[in-house]
Short mmCIF file of C-alpha atoms in Angstrom, two decimals:
data_model
loop_
_atom_site.label_atom_id
_atom_site.label_comp_id
_atom_site.label_asym_id
_atom_site.label_seq_id
_atom_site.Cartn_x
_atom_site.Cartn_y
_atom_site.Cartn_z
CA MET A 6 0.00 0.00 0.00
CA ARG A 7 1.24 3.49 -0.85
CA VAL A 8 0.22 6.84 0.59
CA ILE A 9 0.15 10.08 -1.40
CA ARG A 10 0.13 13.31 0.63
CA ALA A 11 -0.69 16.70 -0.83
CA ALA A 12 -2.22 19.92 0.49
CA GLY A 13 -2.72 18.47 3.96
CA ALA A 14 -4.64 15.43 2.67
CA SER A 15 -3.56 11.85 2.12
CA LEU A 16 -4.67 9.13 -0.27
CA ARG A 17 -3.95 5.45 0.22
CA TRP A 18 -3.83 3.15 -2.76
CA GLU A 19 -2.41 -0.21 -3.77
CA PRO A 20 -0.72 -0.70 -7.16
CA ARG A 21 -2.37 -4.10 -7.68
CA SER A 22 -5.86 -2.81 -6.91
CA ALA A 23 -5.32 0.19 -9.16
CA ALA A 24 -4.13 -2.06 -11.99
CA VAL A 25 -7.12 -4.39 -11.53
CA CYS A 26 -9.55 -1.46 -11.59
CA GLY A 27 -7.94 -0.13 -14.76
CA ALA A 28 -8.12 -3.53 -16.45
CA LEU A 29 -11.78 -4.00 -15.43
CA ALA A 30 -12.69 -0.56 -16.75
CA ALA A 31 -10.96 -1.40 -20.05
CA VAL A 32 -12.82 -4.74 -20.31
CA ALA A 33 -16.16 -3.06 -19.63
CA ALA A 34 -15.50 -0.31 -22.20
CA CYS A 35 -14.32 -2.76 -24.88
CA ALA A 36 -17.30 -5.05 -24.32
CA ALA A 37 -19.68 -2.09 -24.57
CA VAL A 38 -18.08 -0.94 -27.85
CA LEU A 39 -18.40 -4.46 -29.27
CA VAL A 40 -22.05 -4.62 -28.14
CA VAL A 41 -22.77 -1.36 -29.94
CA GLY A 42 -21.12 -2.72 -33.08
CA SER A 43 -23.02 -6.04 -33.02
CA GLY A 44 -26.27 -6.62 -34.83
CA GLU A 45 -27.86 -7.13 -38.21
CA PHE A 46 -25.75 -4.28 -39.56
CA PRO A 47 -22.29 -4.71 -37.96
CA VAL A 48 -20.26 -1.62 -37.18
CA ALA A 49 -16.50 -1.95 -36.75
CA PRO A 50 -15.12 -0.86 -33.36
CA PRO A 51 -13.09 2.04 -34.87
CA ASP A 52 -16.28 3.35 -36.50
CA VAL A 53 -18.14 3.08 -33.18
CA VAL A 54 -15.42 5.08 -31.44
CA ARG A 55 -15.42 7.60 -34.28
CA VAL A 56 -19.18 8.13 -33.86
CA LEU A 57 -18.85 8.51 -30.10
CA LEU A 58 -16.25 11.21 -30.72
CA GLY A 59 -18.69 12.99 -33.06
CA ARG A 60 -16.89 12.18 -36.32
CA GLY A 61 -19.11 9.50 -37.87
CA ASP A 62 -21.35 9.64 -40.92
CA PRO A 63 -25.13 10.20 -40.35
CA ALA A 64 -26.19 6.60 -41.10
CA THR A 65 -23.66 5.06 -38.75
CA GLU A 66 -24.41 7.70 -36.15
CA PHE A 67 -28.11 6.80 -36.22
CA ILE A 68 -27.39 3.09 -35.78
CA VAL A 69 -24.92 3.67 -32.97
CA THR A 70 -26.43 6.49 -30.90
CA THR A 71 -30.14 5.88 -31.44
CA LEU A 72 -30.51 2.11 -31.83
CA ARG A 73 -27.66 0.49 -29.91
CA LEU A 74 -25.93 2.84 -27.51
CA PRO A 75 -28.85 2.96 -25.03
CA ARG A 76 -28.66 -0.83 -24.65
CA ALA A 77 -24.91 -0.75 -23.95
CA VAL A 78 -25.21 2.15 -21.51
CA THR A 79 -28.08 0.46 -19.66
CA GLY A 80 -26.04 -2.74 -19.39
CA LEU A 81 -23.00 -0.92 -18.02
CA LEU A 82 -25.01 1.07 -15.49
CA ALA A 83 -27.10 -1.91 -14.38
CA GLY A 84 -23.97 -4.03 -13.92
CA LEU A 85 -22.35 -1.21 -11.96
CA ALA A 86 -25.39 -0.91 -9.69
CA LEU A 87 -25.68 -4.66 -9.11
CA GLY A 88 -21.97 -5.04 -8.36
CA LEU A 89 -22.04 -2.23 -5.80
CA SER A 90 -25.27 -3.46 -4.22
CA GLY A 91 -23.86 -6.97 -3.90
CA ALA A 92 -20.67 -5.65 -2.26
CA VAL A 93 -22.69 -3.61 0.22
CA PHE A 94 -24.95 -6.46 1.31
CA GLN A 95 -22.18 -9.06 1.44
CA SER A 96 -20.18 -6.72 3.66
CA ILE A 97 -23.17 -5.93 5.90
CA SER A 98 -24.00 -9.60 6.36
CA ARG A 99 -20.32 -10.69 6.38
CA ASN A 100 -21.47 -13.56 4.17
CA PRO A 101 -20.50 -14.25 0.51
CA LEU A 102 -24.09 -15.41 -0.09
CA GLY A 103 -25.55 -12.17 1.26
CA SER A 104 -26.53 -10.94 -2.18
CA PRO A 105 -29.77 -9.12 -3.12
CA ASP A 106 -30.40 -12.04 -5.51
CA LEU A 107 -30.69 -14.43 -2.58
CA ILE A 108 -32.10 -12.32 0.24
CA GLY A 109 -35.28 -11.29 -1.54
CA PHE A 110 -34.73 -7.70 -2.65
CA THR A 111 -34.42 -8.50 -6.36
CA THR A 112 -37.36 -10.90 -6.10
CA GLY A 113 -39.44 -8.22 -4.38
CA SER A 114 -38.65 -5.83 -7.19
CA ALA A 115 -39.78 -8.46 -9.70
CA THR A 116 -43.00 -9.01 -7.74
CA GLY A 117 -43.83 -5.32 -7.92
CA ALA A 118 -43.30 -5.30 -11.68
CA LEU A 119 -45.35 -8.48 -12.16
CA LEU A 120 -48.29 -7.05 -10.24
CA GLN A 121 -48.24 -4.06 -12.58
CA ILE A 122 -47.87 -6.18 -15.73
CA LEU A 123 -50.38 -8.92 -14.90
CA VAL A 124 -52.89 -7.35 -12.52
CA LEU A 125 -52.96 -3.58 -12.95
CA GLY A 126 -51.96 -3.43 -16.62
CA GLY A 127 -49.77 -0.34 -16.33
CA GLY A 128 -47.30 0.99 -18.85
CA ALA A 129 -43.51 1.24 -18.77
CA VAL A 130 -43.41 4.08 -16.23
CA ALA A 131 -45.84 2.30 -13.92
CA ILE A 132 -43.84 -0.95 -14.21
CA THR A 133 -40.66 0.89 -13.25
CA ALA A 134 -42.33 2.57 -10.26
CA SER A 135 -43.85 -0.72 -9.09
CA SER A 136 -40.51 -2.48 -9.44
CA VAL A 137 -38.82 0.10 -7.22
CA ALA A 138 -41.70 0.01 -4.72
CA GLY A 139 -41.53 -3.79 -4.54
CA ALA A 140 -37.83 -3.76 -3.69
CA VAL A 141 -38.26 -1.02 -1.08
CA LEU A 142 -41.22 -2.69 0.63
CA THR A 143 -39.48 -6.07 0.67
CA ALA A 144 -36.33 -4.57 2.15
CA LEU A 145 -38.35 -2.71 4.78
CA ALA A 146 -40.23 -5.87 5.76
CA VAL A 147 -37.04 -7.97 5.96
CA TYR A 148 -35.24 -5.28 7.95
CA LEU A 149 -38.09 -4.89 10.44
CA VAL A 150 -38.43 -8.62 10.98
CA ALA A 151 -34.66 -9.01 11.38
CA TYR A 152 -34.42 -6.08 13.80
CA ARG A 153 -34.05 -6.87 17.49
CA ARG A 154 -34.52 -4.24 20.14
CA GLY A 155 -31.20 -3.46 21.77
CA GLY A 156 -29.24 -5.57 19.31
CA GLY A 157 -30.18 -4.05 15.99
CA VAL A 158 -29.90 -6.11 12.81
CA HIS A 159 -27.40 -8.97 12.74
CA GLY A 160 -25.98 -9.99 9.37
CA VAL A 161 -26.76 -13.70 9.61
CA ARG A 162 -30.33 -13.03 10.74
CA LEU A 163 -30.81 -10.61 7.83
CA VAL A 164 -29.66 -13.25 5.34
CA LEU A 165 -31.86 -16.03 6.77
CA ILE A 166 -34.99 -13.90 6.85
CA GLY A 167 -34.19 -12.56 3.39
CA VAL A 168 -33.89 -16.08 1.97
CA ALA A 169 -37.27 -16.97 3.46
CA ALA A 170 -38.81 -13.81 1.99
CA ALA A 171 -37.31 -14.62 -1.41
CA ALA A 172 -38.85 -18.11 -1.34
CA MET A 173 -42.31 -16.73 -0.54
CA LEU A 174 -42.07 -14.05 -3.21
CA GLU A 175 -40.89 -16.60 -5.80
CA ALA A 176 -44.01 -18.65 -5.03
CA LEU A 177 -46.18 -15.54 -5.45
CA ASN A 178 -44.51 -14.71 -8.76
CA SER A 179 -45.13 -18.23 -10.07
CA TYR A 180 -48.77 -18.04 -9.00
CA LEU A 181 -49.27 -14.72 -10.76
CA ILE A 182 -47.86 -16.13 -14.01
CA THR A 183 -50.00 -19.29 -13.88
CA ARG A 184 -53.16 -17.20 -13.43
CA ALA A 185 -52.38 -14.75 -16.25
CA GLU A 186 -53.48 -14.72 -19.87
CA LEU A 187 -51.02 -16.38 -22.25
CA ARG A 188 -49.80 -13.15 -23.84
CA ASP A 189 -49.33 -11.42 -20.49
CA ALA A 190 -47.66 -14.50 -19.01
CA TYR A 191 -45.17 -14.58 -21.90
CA GLU A 192 -44.34 -10.90 -21.39
CA ALA A 193 -43.90 -11.41 -17.66
CA ALA A 194 -41.74 -14.53 -18.06
CA PHE A 195 -39.53 -12.70 -20.56
CA TRP A 196 -39.14 -9.76 -18.18
CA LEU A 197 -38.27 -12.11 -15.30
CA THR A 198 -35.26 -13.52 -17.16
CA GLY A 199 -33.56 -10.11 -17.22
CA SER A 200 -33.05 -8.59 -20.63
CA LEU A 201 -31.46 -5.60 -22.35
CA ASN A 202 -33.42 -6.07 -25.58
CA GLY A 203 -35.28 -2.97 -26.68
CA ARG A 204 -33.74 -0.73 -24.04
CA ASP A 205 -33.58 2.95 -24.95
CA TRP A 206 -32.83 6.24 -23.23
CA ASP A 207 -36.10 6.03 -21.27
CA GLN A 208 -34.45 3.31 -19.19
CA ALA A 209 -30.85 4.53 -19.30
CA VAL A 210 -31.41 8.13 -18.19
CA PRO A 211 -33.45 7.42 -15.00
CA LEU A 212 -30.95 4.71 -14.06
CA ALA A 213 -28.06 7.16 -14.53
CA LEU A 214 -29.80 9.78 -12.39
CA ALA A 215 -30.41 7.26 -9.61
CA LEU A 216 -26.79 6.14 -9.67
CA ALA A 217 -25.56 9.74 -9.59
CA VAL A 218 -27.07 9.97 -6.09
CA LEU A 219 -26.68 6.43 -4.73
CA VAL A 220 -23.14 5.55 -5.85
CA PRO A 221 -21.42 8.52 -4.12
CA ALA A 222 -23.53 7.90 -1.01
CA ALA A 223 -22.40 4.27 -0.83
CA LEU A 224 -18.75 5.09 -1.56
CA LEU A 225 -18.69 7.72 1.19
CA LEU A 226 -19.68 4.99 3.67
CA ALA A 227 -16.97 2.57 2.48
CA ARG A 228 -14.69 3.27 5.45
CA PRO A 229 -17.25 2.57 8.22
CA LEU A 230 -18.51 -0.37 6.15
CA GLY A 231 -15.03 -1.90 6.18
CA MET A 232 -14.73 -1.32 9.93
CA GLY A 233 -18.07 -3.06 10.39
CA GLU A 234 -16.58 -6.27 9.00
CA LEU A 235 -14.42 -6.43 12.13
CA GLY A 236 -17.59 -7.07 14.16
CA ASP A 237 -20.13 -4.78 15.79
CA ASP A 238 -18.25 -4.44 19.08
CA ALA A 239 -14.93 -3.62 17.40
CA ALA A 240 -16.61 -1.13 15.07
CA ARG A 241 -18.29 0.65 17.99
CA ALA A 242 -14.97 0.80 19.79
CA LEU A 243 -13.55 2.57 16.71
CA GLY A 244 -16.35 5.13 16.83
CA VAL A 245 -18.57 3.74 14.05
CA PRO A 246 -22.35 4.16 14.60
CA VAL A 247 -23.04 0.58 13.51
CA GLN A 248 -26.83 0.52 13.24
CA ARG A 249 -27.14 3.94 11.61
CA THR A 250 -24.43 3.08 9.09
CA ARG A 251 -26.04 -0.28 8.37
CA ALA A 252 -29.45 1.34 7.85
CA LEU A 253 -28.04 3.99 5.47
CA LEU A 254 -26.14 1.35 3.49
CA THR A 255 -29.26 -0.81 3.29
CA VAL A 256 -31.19 2.12 1.83
CA ALA A 257 -28.43 2.76 -0.72
CA GLY A 258 -28.09 -0.93 -1.61
CA VAL A 259 -31.84 -1.39 -2.05
CA GLY A 260 -32.03 1.74 -4.20
CA LEU A 261 -29.24 0.42 -6.41
CA VAL A 262 -30.78 -3.01 -6.97
CA ALA A 263 -34.24 -1.48 -7.47
CA ALA A 264 -32.97 0.94 -10.11
CA ALA A 265 -31.06 -1.81 -11.92
CA THR A 266 -34.00 -4.21 -11.85
CA ALA A 267 -36.41 -1.55 -13.06
CA ALA A 268 -34.14 -0.85 -16.05
CA ALA A 269 -33.00 -4.35 -17.03
CA GLY A 270 -35.19 -6.80 -15.14
CA PRO A 271 -33.95 -9.16 -12.40
CA VAL A 272 -30.59 -10.08 -13.95
CA PRO A 273 -29.31 -12.94 -11.77
CA PHE A 274 -25.94 -13.60 -10.13
CA VAL A 275 -24.10 -10.39 -11.08
CA ALA A 276 -24.57 -8.97 -7.58
CA LEU A 277 -23.47 -12.30 -6.10
CA ALA A 278 -20.37 -12.89 -8.20
CA ALA A 279 -18.95 -9.38 -8.76
CA PRO A 280 -17.76 -8.67 -5.18
CA GLN A 281 -16.17 -12.11 -4.81
CA LEU A 282 -14.39 -11.88 -8.15
CA ALA A 283 -13.16 -8.39 -7.25
CA ARG A 284 -11.81 -9.71 -3.96
CA ARG A 285 -9.95 -12.54 -5.68
CA LEU A 286 -8.55 -10.28 -8.38
CA THR A 287 -7.26 -7.67 -5.94
CA ARG A 288 -6.27 -10.24 -3.28
CA ARG A 289 -7.63 -7.94 -0.62
CA ARG A 290 -10.18 -8.32 2.14
CA GLY A 291 -12.72 -5.81 3.31
CA ALA A 292 -15.35 -3.73 1.55
CA LEU A 293 -13.98 -3.40 -1.99
CA LEU A 294 -16.69 -1.19 -3.42
CA LEU A 295 -14.89 0.37 -6.40
CA PRO A 296 -13.49 -2.95 -7.73
CA ALA A 297 -16.94 -4.52 -7.28
CA VAL A 298 -18.52 -1.66 -9.25
CA LEU A 299 -16.17 -2.18 -12.20
CA THR A 300 -16.44 -5.98 -12.01
CA GLY A 301 -20.24 -5.77 -12.18
CA ALA A 302 -20.12 -3.49 -15.21
CA ALA A 303 -17.58 -5.73 -16.97
CA LEU A 304 -19.57 -8.90 -16.17
CA LEU A 305 -22.90 -7.63 -17.48
CA ALA A 306 -21.42 -6.01 -20.58
CA SER A 307 -19.49 -9.20 -21.39
CA ALA A 308 -22.57 -11.37 -20.79
CA ASP A 309 -24.58 -9.13 -23.13
CA LEU A 310 -21.87 -9.50 -25.79
CA ILE A 311 -22.01 -13.30 -25.43
CA ALA A 312 -25.82 -13.26 -25.68
CA LEU A 313 -25.66 -11.26 -28.91
CA HIS A 314 -23.31 -13.76 -30.56
CA LEU A 315 -24.99 -17.02 -29.56
CA PRO A 316 -26.59 -19.05 -32.39
CA VAL A 317 -29.98 -18.59 -30.71
CA ALA A 318 -31.04 -15.20 -29.40
CA VAL A 319 -31.33 -15.31 -25.60
CA PRO A 320 -31.79 -12.61 -22.95
CA VAL A 321 -28.70 -11.55 -21.05
CA GLY A 322 -30.19 -12.97 -17.84
CA VAL A 323 -29.92 -16.48 -19.26
CA VAL A 324 -26.19 -16.01 -19.83
CA THR A 325 -25.55 -14.56 -16.37
CA GLY A 326 -27.69 -17.31 -14.86
CA VAL A 327 -25.61 -20.06 -16.48
CA LEU A 328 -22.31 -18.42 -15.62
CA GLY A 329 -23.52 -17.57 -12.12
CA GLY A 330 -24.75 -21.10 -11.47
CA VAL A 331 -21.34 -22.50 -12.32
CA TYR A 332 -19.68 -19.87 -10.15
CA LEU A 333 -22.04 -20.54 -7.21
CA ALA A 334 -21.33 -24.28 -7.38
CA TRP A 335 -17.60 -23.55 -7.37
CA LEU A 336 -17.94 -21.11 -4.46
CA LEU A 337 -19.90 -23.60 -2.36
CA SER A 338 -17.37 -26.32 -3.17
CA VAL A 339 -14.44 -24.15 -2.09
CA SER A 340 -16.25 -23.01 1.06
CA GLY A 341 -17.10 -26.61 1.92
CA ARG A 342 -13.49 -27.73 1.63
CA ARG A 343 -12.38 -24.89 3.87
#
């Protein structure tokens, strides 16, 4: 670790972590450029870059900026949000399985959207609002049930109650689909897989605005979050207001996963895998929020690129689900041996 001091301030950084973050940012950017260039009318990467710099011809500019760039931007931002949310909840729970995928928040967001699609029949704006409301209400219910007077919310208890909530919400989602008309059920099932197909600036812009508020808020709490991994008693001894910090981080994490799910659907396993991959790449412990952010963006952009080049068109959620299932099996195997 190195320390840079200037103007009375100091900045700590590690060369390996900085190199990993740079490499992840490069992977995410390259994957996004290749996504923009993929399709029925391929566009070479140099031409994509030329358009993004404002030097392309009108036809290529229309294909890139109007038809394809919103999809790539939505994928990058959703991956960023899921990676950061996963890092926050895994650090709060001190459990590698403490991901919003598994503790019910993503499922609650999906339930809110399904109620709007299948029961209320709302449009895109209403579906987005219901998705966010579902995640918030689920998180509030899980937090209140997990809360103990005098002891606050313990990480393990939060995970166990969240898993139970996810199971109940999954059952409700399945029931809603079985009771729906065929056309509505198909639309709902497609949305539940997590997809970037047809995404435009109506999804990308609100997601970007949400992240502009939530990402800085979460990063500002990275230091007390890391201290919290030492245990509640040790964190209090270091002057960290444990329960207040945990509540603020929960709000930020839920907002991140709700915004991502509203824009791209419940894309599985990115929030679970990104923080663990970031930890293994940097070889560091603690709350690695920035590496997790870049890992999430790189994972989702790469998965979208794979989905676009498969022989059969599939949503990006199918690709992340397959890759995430393999990763989860490996993680459980390694944990079991330890």
